[in-house]
JSON list of C-alpha atoms in Angstrom, two decimals:
[
{"chain": "A", "resi": 1, "resn": "MET", "atom": "CA", "xyz": [0.01, 0.04, -0.06]},
{"chain": "A", "resi": 2, "resn": "GLY", "atom": "CA", "xyz": [1.36, 3.42, -0.94]},
{"chain": "A", "resi": 3, "resn": "SER", "atom": "CA", "xyz": [1.37, 6.31, 1.53]},
{"chain": "A", "resi": 4, "resn": "VAL", "atom": "CA", "xyz": [-0.77, 8.65, -0.74]},
{"chain": "A", "resi": 5, "resn": "PRO", "atom": "CA", "xyz": [-4.21, 7.39, -1.42]},
{"chain": "A", "resi": 6, "resn": "ARG", "atom": "CA", "xyz": [-5.12, 6.71, -5.08]},
{"chain": "A", "resi": 7, "resn": "THR", "atom": "CA", "xyz": [-8.38, 8.21, -6.33]},
{"chain": "A", "resi": 8, "resn": "LEU", "atom": "CA", "xyz": [-11.30, 6.11, -7.39]},
{"chain": "A", "resi": 9, "resn": "GLU", "atom": "CA", "xyz": [-14.54, 7.72, -8.57]},
{"chain": "A", "resi": 10, "resn": "LEU", "atom": "CA", "xyz": [-17.77, 5.72, -8.31]},
{"chain": "A", "resi": 11, "resn": "PHE", "atom": "CA", "xyz": [-20.50, 7.00, -10.59]},
{"chain": "A", "resi": 12, "resn": "TYR", "atom": "CA", "xyz": [-23.82, 5.55, -9.34]},
{"chain": "A", "resi": 13, "resn": "ASP", "atom": "CA", "xyz": [-27.61, 5.83, -9.21]},
{"chain": "A", "resi": 14, "resn": "VAL", "atom": "CA", "xyz": [-29.57, 4.27, -6.31]},
{"chain": "A", "resi": 15, "resn": "LEU", "atom": "CA", "xyz": [-32.07, 2.96, -8.82]},
{"chain": "A", "resi": 16, "resn": "SER", "atom": "CA", "xyz": [-29.24, 0.49, -9.92]},
{"chain": "A", "resi": 17, "resn": "PRO", "atom": "CA", "xyz": [-28.82, -2.59, -7.83]},
{"chain": "A", "resi": 18, "resn": "TYR", "atom": "CA", "xyz": [-25.46, -3.22, -9.51]},
{"chain": "A", "resi": 19, "resn": "SER", "atom": "CA", "xyz": [-24.36, 0.27, -8.34]},
{"chain": "A", "resi": 20, "resn": "TRP", "atom": "CA", "xyz": [-25.23, -0.86, -4.87]},
{"chain": "A", "resi": 21, "resn": "LEU", "atom": "CA", "xyz": [-23.07, -3.85, -5.07]},
{"chain": "A", "resi": 22, "resn": "ALA", "atom": "CA", "xyz": [-20.08, -1.83, -6.31]},
{"chain": "A", "resi": 23, "resn": "PHE", "atom": "CA", "xyz": [-20.72, 0.84, -3.63]},
{"chain": "A", "resi": 24, "resn": "GLU", "atom": "CA", "xyz": [-20.62, -1.69, -0.78]},
{"chain": "A", "resi": 25, "resn": "VAL", "atom": "CA", "xyz": [-17.60, -3.48, -2.02]},
{"chain": "A", "resi": 26, "resn": "LEU", "atom": "CA", "xyz": [-15.67, -0.19, -2.59]},
{"chain": "A", "resi": 27, "resn": "CYS", "atom": "CA", "xyz": [-16.75, 1.17, 0.76]},
{"chain": "A", "resi": 28, "resn": "ARG", "atom": "CA", "xyz": [-15.33, -2.08, 2.38]},
{"chain": "A", "resi": 29, "resn": "TYR", "atom": "CA", "xyz": [-12.01, -1.86, 0.60]},
{"chain": "A", "resi": 30, "resn": "LYS", "atom": "CA", "xyz": [-11.31, 1.91, 0.62]},
{"chain": "A", "resi": 31, "resn": "ASN", "atom": "CA", "xyz": [-9.10, 1.70, 3.66]},
{"chain": "A", "resi": 32, "resn": "ILE", "atom": "CA", "xyz": [-7.69, -1.76, 2.90]},
{"chain": "A", "resi": 33, "resn": "TRP", "atom": "CA", "xyz": [-6.52, -0.59, -0.53]},
{"chain": "A", "resi": 34, "resn": "ASN", "atom": "CA", "xyz": [-5.73, 3.00, 0.62]},
{"chain": "A", "resi": 35, "resn": "VAL", "atom": "CA", "xyz": [-7.89, 4.69, -1.98]},
{"chain": "A", "resi": 36, "resn": "SER", "atom": "CA", "xyz": [-9.78, 7.92, -1.82]},
{"chain": "A", "resi": 37, "resn": "LEU", "atom": "CA", "xyz": [-13.32, 6.99, -2.84]},
{"chain": "A", "resi": 38, "resn": "GLN", "atom": "CA", "xyz": [-15.11, 9.85, -4.48]},
{"chain": "A", "resi": 39, "resn": "LEU", "atom": "CA", "xyz": [-18.85, 9.14, -4.64]},
{"chain": "A", "resi": 40, "resn": "GLN", "atom": "CA", "xyz": [-20.43, 10.64, -7.74]},
{"chain": "A", "resi": 41, "resn": "PRO", "atom": "CA", "xyz": [-24.26, 10.56, -7.67]},
{"chain": "A", "resi": 42, "resn": "THR", "atom": "CA", "xyz": [-25.19, 10.20, -11.39]},
{"chain": "A", "resi": 43, "resn": "LEU", "atom": "CA", "xyz": [-28.52, 10.22, -13.12]},
{"chain": "A", "resi": 44, "resn": "ILE", "atom": "CA", "xyz": [-28.88, 6.93, -14.90]},
{"chain": "A", "resi": 45, "resn": "GLY", "atom": "CA", "xyz": [-31.73, 8.49, -16.81]},
{"chain": "A", "resi": 46, "resn": "GLY", "atom": "CA", "xyz": [-29.19, 10.79, -18.43]},
{"chain": "A", "resi": 47, "resn": "ILE", "atom": "CA", "xyz": [-27.44, 7.69, -19.68]},
{"chain": "A", "resi": 48, "resn": "MET", "atom": "CA", "xyz": [-30.47, 5.34, -19.99]},
{"chain": "A", "resi": 49, "resn": "ARG", "atom": "CA", "xyz": [-33.73, 7.17, -20.47]},
{"chain": "A", "resi": 50, "resn": "ASP", "atom": "CA", "xyz": [-36.79, 6.82, -18.17]},
{"chain": "A", "resi": 51, "resn": "SER", "atom": "CA", "xyz": [-35.11, 5.58, -14.90]},
{"chain": "A", "resi": 52, "resn": "GLY", "atom": "CA", "xyz": [-37.39, 7.43, -12.47]},
{"chain": "A", "resi": 53, "resn": "SER", "atom": "CA", "xyz": [-34.72, 8.34, -9.93]},
{"chain": "A", "resi": 54, "resn": "LEU", "atom": "CA", "xyz": [-34.42, 12.12, -10.70]},
{"chain": "A", "resi": 55, "resn": "THR", "atom": "CA", "xyz": [-35.52, 13.47, -7.29]},
{"chain": "A", "resi": 56, "resn": "ALA", "atom": "CA", "xyz": [-33.53, 10.91, -5.32]},
{"chain": "A", "resi": 57, "resn": "MET", "atom": "CA", "xyz": [-30.33, 11.66, -7.26]},
{"chain": "A", "resi": 58, "resn": "ARG", "atom": "CA", "xyz": [-30.84, 15.42, -7.04]},
{"chain": "A", "resi": 59, "resn": "PHE", "atom": "CA", "xyz": [-31.30, 14.97, -3.30]},
{"chain": "A", "resi": 60, "resn": "LEU", "atom": "CA", "xyz": [-27.98, 13.00, -3.11]},
{"chain": "A", "resi": 61, "resn": "THR", "atom": "CA", "xyz": [-26.34, 15.71, -5.18]},
{"chain": "A", "resi": 62, "resn": "ALA", "atom": "CA", "xyz": [-27.50, 18.34, -2.67]},
{"chain": "A", "resi": 63, "resn": "VAL", "atom": "CA", "xyz": [-26.22, 16.10, 0.26]},
{"chain": "A", "resi": 64, "resn": "LYS", "atom": "CA", "xyz": [-22.86, 15.88, -1.49]},
{"chain": "A", "resi": 65, "resn": "MET", "atom": "CA", "xyz": [-22.83, 19.66, -1.93]},
{"chain": "A", "resi": 66, "resn": "GLU", "atom": "CA", "xyz": [-23.88, 20.55, 1.66]},
{"chain": "A", "resi": 67, "resn": "HIS", "atom": "CA", "xyz": [-23.17, 17.53, 3.84]},
{"chain": "A", "resi": 68, "resn": "PRO", "atom": "CA", "xyz": [-20.62, 15.35, 2.03]},
{"chain": "A", "resi": 69, "resn": "GLU", "atom": "CA", "xyz": [-19.94, 13.43, 5.18]},
{"chain": "A", "resi": 70, "resn": "MET", "atom": "CA", "xyz": [-23.51, 12.01, 5.04]},
{"chain": "A", "resi": 71, "resn": "LEU", "atom": "CA", "xyz": [-23.45, 10.94, 1.39]},
{"chain": "A", "resi": 72, "resn": "GLU", "atom": "CA", "xyz": [-22.42, 7.27, 2.04]},
{"chain": "A", "resi": 73, "resn": "LYS", "atom": "CA", "xyz": [-25.07, 6.79, 4.69]},
{"chain": "A", "resi": 74, "resn": "VAL", "atom": "CA", "xyz": [-27.87, 8.44, 2.85]},
{"chain": "A", "resi": 75, "resn": "SER", "atom": "CA", "xyz": [-27.08, 6.63, -0.39]},
{"chain": "A", "resi": 76, "resn": "ARG", "atom": "CA", "xyz": [-27.03, 3.29, 1.47]},
{"chain": "A", "resi": 77, "resn": "GLU", "atom": "CA", "xyz": [-30.40, 4.02, 3.11]},
{"chain": "A", "resi": 78, "resn": "LEU", "atom": "CA", "xyz": [-31.99, 4.86, -0.24]},
{"chain": "A", "resi": 79, "resn": "TRP", "atom": "CA", "xyz": [-30.74, 1.57, -1.67]},
{"chain": "A", "resi": 80, "resn": "MET", "atom": "CA", "xyz": [-32.04, -0.26, 1.45]},
{"chain": "A", "resi": 81, "resn": "ARG", "atom": "CA", "xyz": [-35.47, 1.29, 0.91]},
{"chain": "A", "resi": 82, "resn": "VAL", "atom": "CA", "xyz": [-35.81, 0.55, -2.72]},
{"chain": "A", "resi": 83, "resn": "TRP", "atom": "CA", "xyz": [-33.99, -2.81, -3.04]},
{"chain": "A", "resi": 84, "resn": "SER", "atom": "CA", "xyz": [-34.37, -4.45, 0.38]},
{"chain": "A", "resi": 85, "resn": "ARG", "atom": "CA", "xyz": [-37.82, -3.20, 1.48]},
{"chain": "A", "resi": 86, "resn": "ASP", "atom": "CA", "xyz": [-39.41, -2.45, -1.87]},
{"chain": "A", "resi": 87, "resn": "GLU", "atom": "CA", "xyz": [-40.28, 1.09, -0.80]},
{"chain": "A", "resi": 88, "resn": "ASP", "atom": "CA", "xyz": [-40.74, 4.03, -3.14]},
{"chain": "A", "resi": 89, "resn": "ILE", "atom": "CA", "xyz": [-37.82, 6.47, -3.37]},
{"chain": "A", "resi": 90, "resn": "THR", "atom": "CA", "xyz": [-39.46, 8.87, -5.77]},
{"chain": "A", "resi": 91, "resn": "GLU", "atom": "CA", "xyz": [-41.64, 10.68, -3.27]},
{"chain": "A", "resi": 92, "resn": "PRO", "atom": "CA", "xyz": [-40.35, 13.38, -0.91]},
{"chain": "A", "resi": 93, "resn": "PRO", "atom": "CA", "xyz": [-41.65, 11.77, 2.35]},
{"chain": "A", "resi": 94, "resn": "SER", "atom": "CA", "xyz": [-39.72, 8.54, 1.51]},
{"chain": "A", "resi": 95, "resn": "ILE", "atom": "CA", "xyz": [-36.56, 10.51, 0.78]},
{"chain": "A", "resi": 96, "resn": "LEU", "atom": "CA", "xyz": [-36.88, 12.42, 4.03]},
{"chain": "A", "resi": 97, "resn": "ALA", "atom": "CA", "xyz": [-37.39, 9.21, 5.92]},
{"chain": "A", "resi": 98, "resn": "ALA", "atom": "CA", "xyz": [-34.27, 7.73, 4.30]},
{"chain": "A", "resi": 99, "resn": "ALA", "atom": "CA", "xyz": [-32.18, 10.77, 5.23]},
{"chain": "A", "resi": 100, "resn": "GLU", "atom": "CA", "xyz": [-33.47, 10.74, 8.82]},
{"chain": "A", "resi": 101, "resn": "LYS", "atom": "CA", "xyz": [-32.75, 7.04, 9.17]},
{"chain": "A", "resi": 102, "resn": "ALA", "atom": "CA", "xyz": [-29.23, 7.70, 7.87]},
{"chain": "A", "resi": 103, "resn": "GLY", "atom": "CA", "xyz": [-28.65, 10.11, 10.71]},
{"chain": "A", "resi": 104, "resn": "MET", "atom": "CA", "xyz": [-29.52, 13.46, 9.12]},
{"chain": "A", "resi": 105, "resn": "SER", "atom": "CA", "xyz": [-31.72, 15.85, 11.09]},
{"chain": "A", "resi": 106, "resn": "ILE", "atom": "CA", "xyz": [-35.22, 16.26, 9.64]},
{"chain": "A", "resi": 107, "resn": "GLU", "atom": "CA", "xyz": [-34.46, 20.05, 9.36]},
{"chain": "A", "resi": 108, "resn": "GLN", "atom": "CA", "xyz": [-31.34, 19.41, 7.31]},
{"chain": "A", "resi": 109, "resn": "ALA", "atom": "CA", "xyz": [-33.11, 16.90, 5.12]},
{"chain": "A", "resi": 110, "resn": "GLN", "atom": "CA", "xyz": [-36.03, 19.24, 4.53]},
{"chain": "A", "resi": 111, "resn": "GLU", "atom": "CA", "xyz": [-33.68, 22.06, 3.62]},
{"chain": "A", "resi": 112, "resn": "LEU", "atom": "CA", "xyz": [-31.88, 19.81, 1.07]},
{"chain": "A", "resi": 113, "resn": "LEU", "atom": "CA", "xyz": [-35.20, 18.61, -0.35]},
{"chain": "A", "resi": 114, "resn": "LYS", "atom": "CA", "xyz": [-36.15, 22.20, -1.02]},
{"chain": "A", "resi": 115, "resn": "ARG", "atom": "CA", "xyz": [-32.87, 22.65, -3.03]},
{"chain": "A", "resi": 116, "resn": "VAL", "atom": "CA", "xyz": [-33.42, 19.74, -5.43]},
{"chain": "A", "resi": 117, "resn": "SER", "atom": "CA", "xyz": [-35.02, 22.07, -8.00]},
{"chain": "A", "resi": 118, "resn": "THR", "atom": "CA", "xyz": [-32.42, 24.80, -7.73]},
{"chain": "A", "resi": 119, "resn": "PRO", "atom": "CA", "xyz": [-30.19, 25.49, -10.78]},
{"chain": "A", "resi": 120, "resn": "GLN", "atom": "CA", "xyz": [-27.11, 24.72, -8.61]},
{"chain": "A", "resi": 121, "resn": "VAL", "atom": "CA", "xyz": [-28.16, 21.18, -7.76]},
{"chain": "A", "resi": 122, "resn": "LYS", "atom": "CA", "xyz": [-29.63, 20.57, -11.27]},
{"chain": "A", "resi": 123, "resn": "ASN", "atom": "CA", "xyz": [-26.48, 21.75, -12.88]},
{"chain": "A", "resi": 124, "resn": "GLN", "atom": "CA", "xyz": [-24.20, 19.76, -10.63]},
{"chain": "A", "resi": 125, "resn": "LEU", "atom": "CA", "xyz": [-26.04, 16.47, -11.29]},
{"chain": "A", "resi": 126, "resn": "LYS", "atom": "CA", "xyz": [-26.00, 17.28, -15.01]},
{"chain": "A", "resi": 127, "resn": "GLU", "atom": "CA", "xyz": [-22.24, 17.85, -14.85]},
{"chain": "A", "resi": 128, "resn": "THR", "atom": "CA", "xyz": [-21.63, 14.69, -12.97]},
{"chain": "A", "resi": 129, "resn": "THR", "atom": "CA", "xyz": [-23.74, 12.69, -15.43]},
{"chain": "A", "resi": 130, "resn": "GLU", "atom": "CA", "xyz": [-21.91, 14.28, -18.36]},
{"chain": "A", "resi": 131, "resn": "ALA", "atom": "CA", "xyz": [-18.58, 13.42, -16.73]},
{"chain": "A", "resi": 132, "resn": "ALA", "atom": "CA", "xyz": [-19.60, 9.79, -16.53]},
{"chain": "A", "resi": 133, "resn": "CYS", "atom": "CA", "xyz": [-20.58, 9.88, -20.21]},
{"chain": "A", "resi": 134, "resn": "LYS", "atom": "CA", "xyz": [-17.28, 11.42, -21.10]},
{"chain": "A", "resi": 135, "resn": "TYR", "atom": "CA", "xyz": [-15.58, 8.49, -19.40]},
{"chain": "A", "resi": 136, "resn": "GLY", "atom": "CA", "xyz": [-17.57, 6.24, -21.76]},
{"chain": "A", "resi": 137, "resn": "ALA", "atom": "CA", "xyz": [-20.50, 5.25, -19.48]},
{"chain": "A", "resi": 138, "resn": "PHE", "atom": "CA", "xyz": [-23.30, 3.33, -21.13]},
{"chain": "A", "resi": 139, "resn": "GLY", "atom": "CA", "xyz": [-24.96, 2.34, -17.82]},
{"chain": "A", "resi": 140, "resn": "LEU", "atom": "CA", "xyz": [-24.04, 2.38, -14.15]},
{"chain": "A", "resi": 141, "resn": "PRO", "atom": "CA", "xyz": [-22.09, 1.78, -12.08]},
{"chain": "A", "resi": 142, "resn": "ILE", "atom": "CA", "xyz": [-18.74, 2.83, -13.48]},
{"chain": "A", "resi": 143, "resn": "THR", "atom": "CA", "xyz": [-15.61, 3.04, -11.38]},
{"chain": "A", "resi": 144, "resn": "VAL", "atom": "CA", "xyz": [-12.90, 5.36, -12.57]},
{"chain": "A", "resi": 145, "resn": "ALA", "atom": "CA", "xyz": [-9.41, 4.75, -11.24]},
{"chain": "A", "resi": 146, "resn": "HIS", "atom": "CA", "xyz": [-6.90, 7.61, -11.54]},
{"chain": "A", "resi": 147, "resn": "LEU", "atom": "CA", "xyz": [-3.47, 5.84, -11.47]},
{"chain": "A", "resi": 148, "resn": "HIS", "atom": "CA", "xyz": [-0.03, 7.05, -12.60]},
{"chain": "A", "resi": 149, "resn": "ASP", "atom": "CA", "xyz": [-1.52, 9.91, -14.76]},
{"chain": "A", "resi": 150, "resn": "GLU", "atom": "CA", "xyz": [-3.81, 7.41, -16.42]},
{"chain": "A", "resi": 151, "resn": "THR", "atom": "CA", "xyz": [-7.57, 6.92, -16.15]},
{"chain": "A", "resi": 152, "resn": "HIS", "atom": "CA", "xyz": [-9.14, 3.52, -16.25]},
{"chain": "A", "resi": 153, "resn": "MET", "atom": "CA", "xyz": [-13.00, 3.17, -16.52]},
{"chain": "A", "resi": 154, "resn": "LEU", "atom": "CA", "xyz": [-14.47, -0.12, -15.34]},
{"chain": "A", "resi": 155, "resn": "PHE", "atom": "CA", "xyz": [-18.18, -0.82, -15.97]},
{"chain": "A", "resi": 156, "resn": "GLY", "atom": "CA", "xyz": [-20.24, -2.94, -13.60]},
{"chain": "A", "resi": 157, "resn": "SER", "atom": "CA", "xyz": [-20.10, -4.33, -10.12]},
{"chain": "A", "resi": 158, "resn": "ASP", "atom": "CA", "xyz": [-18.34, -7.53, -11.23]},
{"chain": "A", "resi": 159, "resn": "ARG", "atom": "CA", "xyz": [-15.00, -5.81, -12.06]},
{"chain": "A", "resi": 160, "resn": "MET", "atom": "CA", "xyz": [-13.62, -5.55, -8.53]},
{"chain": "A", "resi": 161, "resn": "GLU", "atom": "CA", "xyz": [-11.01, -8.28, -9.04]},
{"chain": "A", "resi": 162, "resn": "LEU", "atom": "CA", "xyz": [-9.75, -6.36, -12.11]},
{"chain": "A", "resi": 163, "resn": "LEU", "atom": "CA", "xyz": [-9.71, -3.12, -10.07]},
{"chain": "A", "resi": 164, "resn": "ALA", "atom": "CA", "xyz": [-7.61, -4.85, -7.42]},
{"chain": "A", "resi": 165, "resn": "TYR", "atom": "CA", "xyz": [-5.23, -5.95, -10.06]},
{"chain": "A", "resi": 166, "resn": "LEU", "atom": "CA", "xyz": [-4.96, -2.36, -11.47]},
{"chain": "A", "resi": 167, "resn": "LEU", "atom": "CA", "xyz": [-4.32, -1.01, -7.95]},
{"chain": "A", "resi": 168, "resn": "GLY", "atom": "CA", "xyz": [-1.65, -3.74, -7.30]},
{"chain": "A", "resi": 169, "resn": "GLU", "atom": "CA", "xyz": [-3.80, -4.86, -4.29]},
{"chain": "A", "resi": 170, "resn": "LYS", "atom": "CA", "xyz": [-5.14, -8.20, -3.20]},
{"chain": "A", "resi": 171, "resn": "TRP", "atom": "CA", "xyz": [-8.75, -9.17, -3.92]},
{"chain": "A", "resi": 172, "resn": "MET", "atom": "CA", "xyz": [-10.31, -11.02, -0.95]},
{"chain": "A", "resi": 173, "resn": "GLY", "atom": "CA", "xyz": [-13.86, -11.37, -2.20]},
{"chain": "A", "resi": 174, "resn": "PRO", "atom": "CA", "xyz": [-16.84, -9.08, -1.71]},
{"chain": "A", "resi": 175, "resn": "VAL", "atom": "CA", "xyz": [-16.48, -9.01, 2.03]},
{"chain": "A", "resi": 176, "resn": "PRO", "atom": "CA", "xyz": [-12.82, -8.86, 3.15]},
{"chain": "A", "resi": 177, "resn": "PRO", "atom": "CA", "xyz": [-12.12, -10.71, 6.40]},
{"chain": "A", "resi": 178, "resn": "ALA", "atom": "CA", "xyz": [-11.53, -7.60, 8.47]},
{"chain": "A", "resi": 179, "resn": "VAL", "atom": "CA", "xyz": [-14.93, -6.05, 7.57]},
{"chain": "A", "resi": 180, "resn": "ASN", "atom": "CA", "xyz": [-18.32, -6.98, 8.96]},
{"chain": "A", "resi": 181, "resn": "PRO", "atom": "CA", "xyz": [-21.04, -6.80, 6.33]},
{"chain": "A", "resi": 182, "resn": "ARG", "atom": "CA", "xyz": [-23.75, -4.11, 6.82]},
{"chain": "A", "resi": 183, "resn": "LEU", "atom": "CA", "xyz": [-26.38, -6.22, 5.09]}
]
């Protein structure tokens, strides 16, 4: 492991179960592999039309802009709602409930929800989605590794062993021994 963390970007949408798989694995490995994991909420509908996650992804964009320390927890809770409990994440009350369960105060969450229609949030999500497309995204998730002045884009949640190889790290399966699964 090098002393300076390498940068990985994860472009994801909570409507993508494969994004969730990649998210959980990368969250488990970020300290083991000494990587700086940059979470990039991306609108899959900007890549694949009619996804239905616009409000949730704008909300996560606002979280990233105002409370980046909460982005991992709120993202995980939205995935839990839609993919583990079959709950709607398109309606504001559900998004607020997810944020609150993730540890955000209801006041913070309500303020962020008010911001989802602002030009700043809309433009940031659009820019992130365009960045994913520039890397060659044709779906989500994509993981972008920035190594030795080179950029490597990997599509899908099943490319973690290849990512480990690129990083010069050991792949120990989706749940490394030192990490307790959250699921």
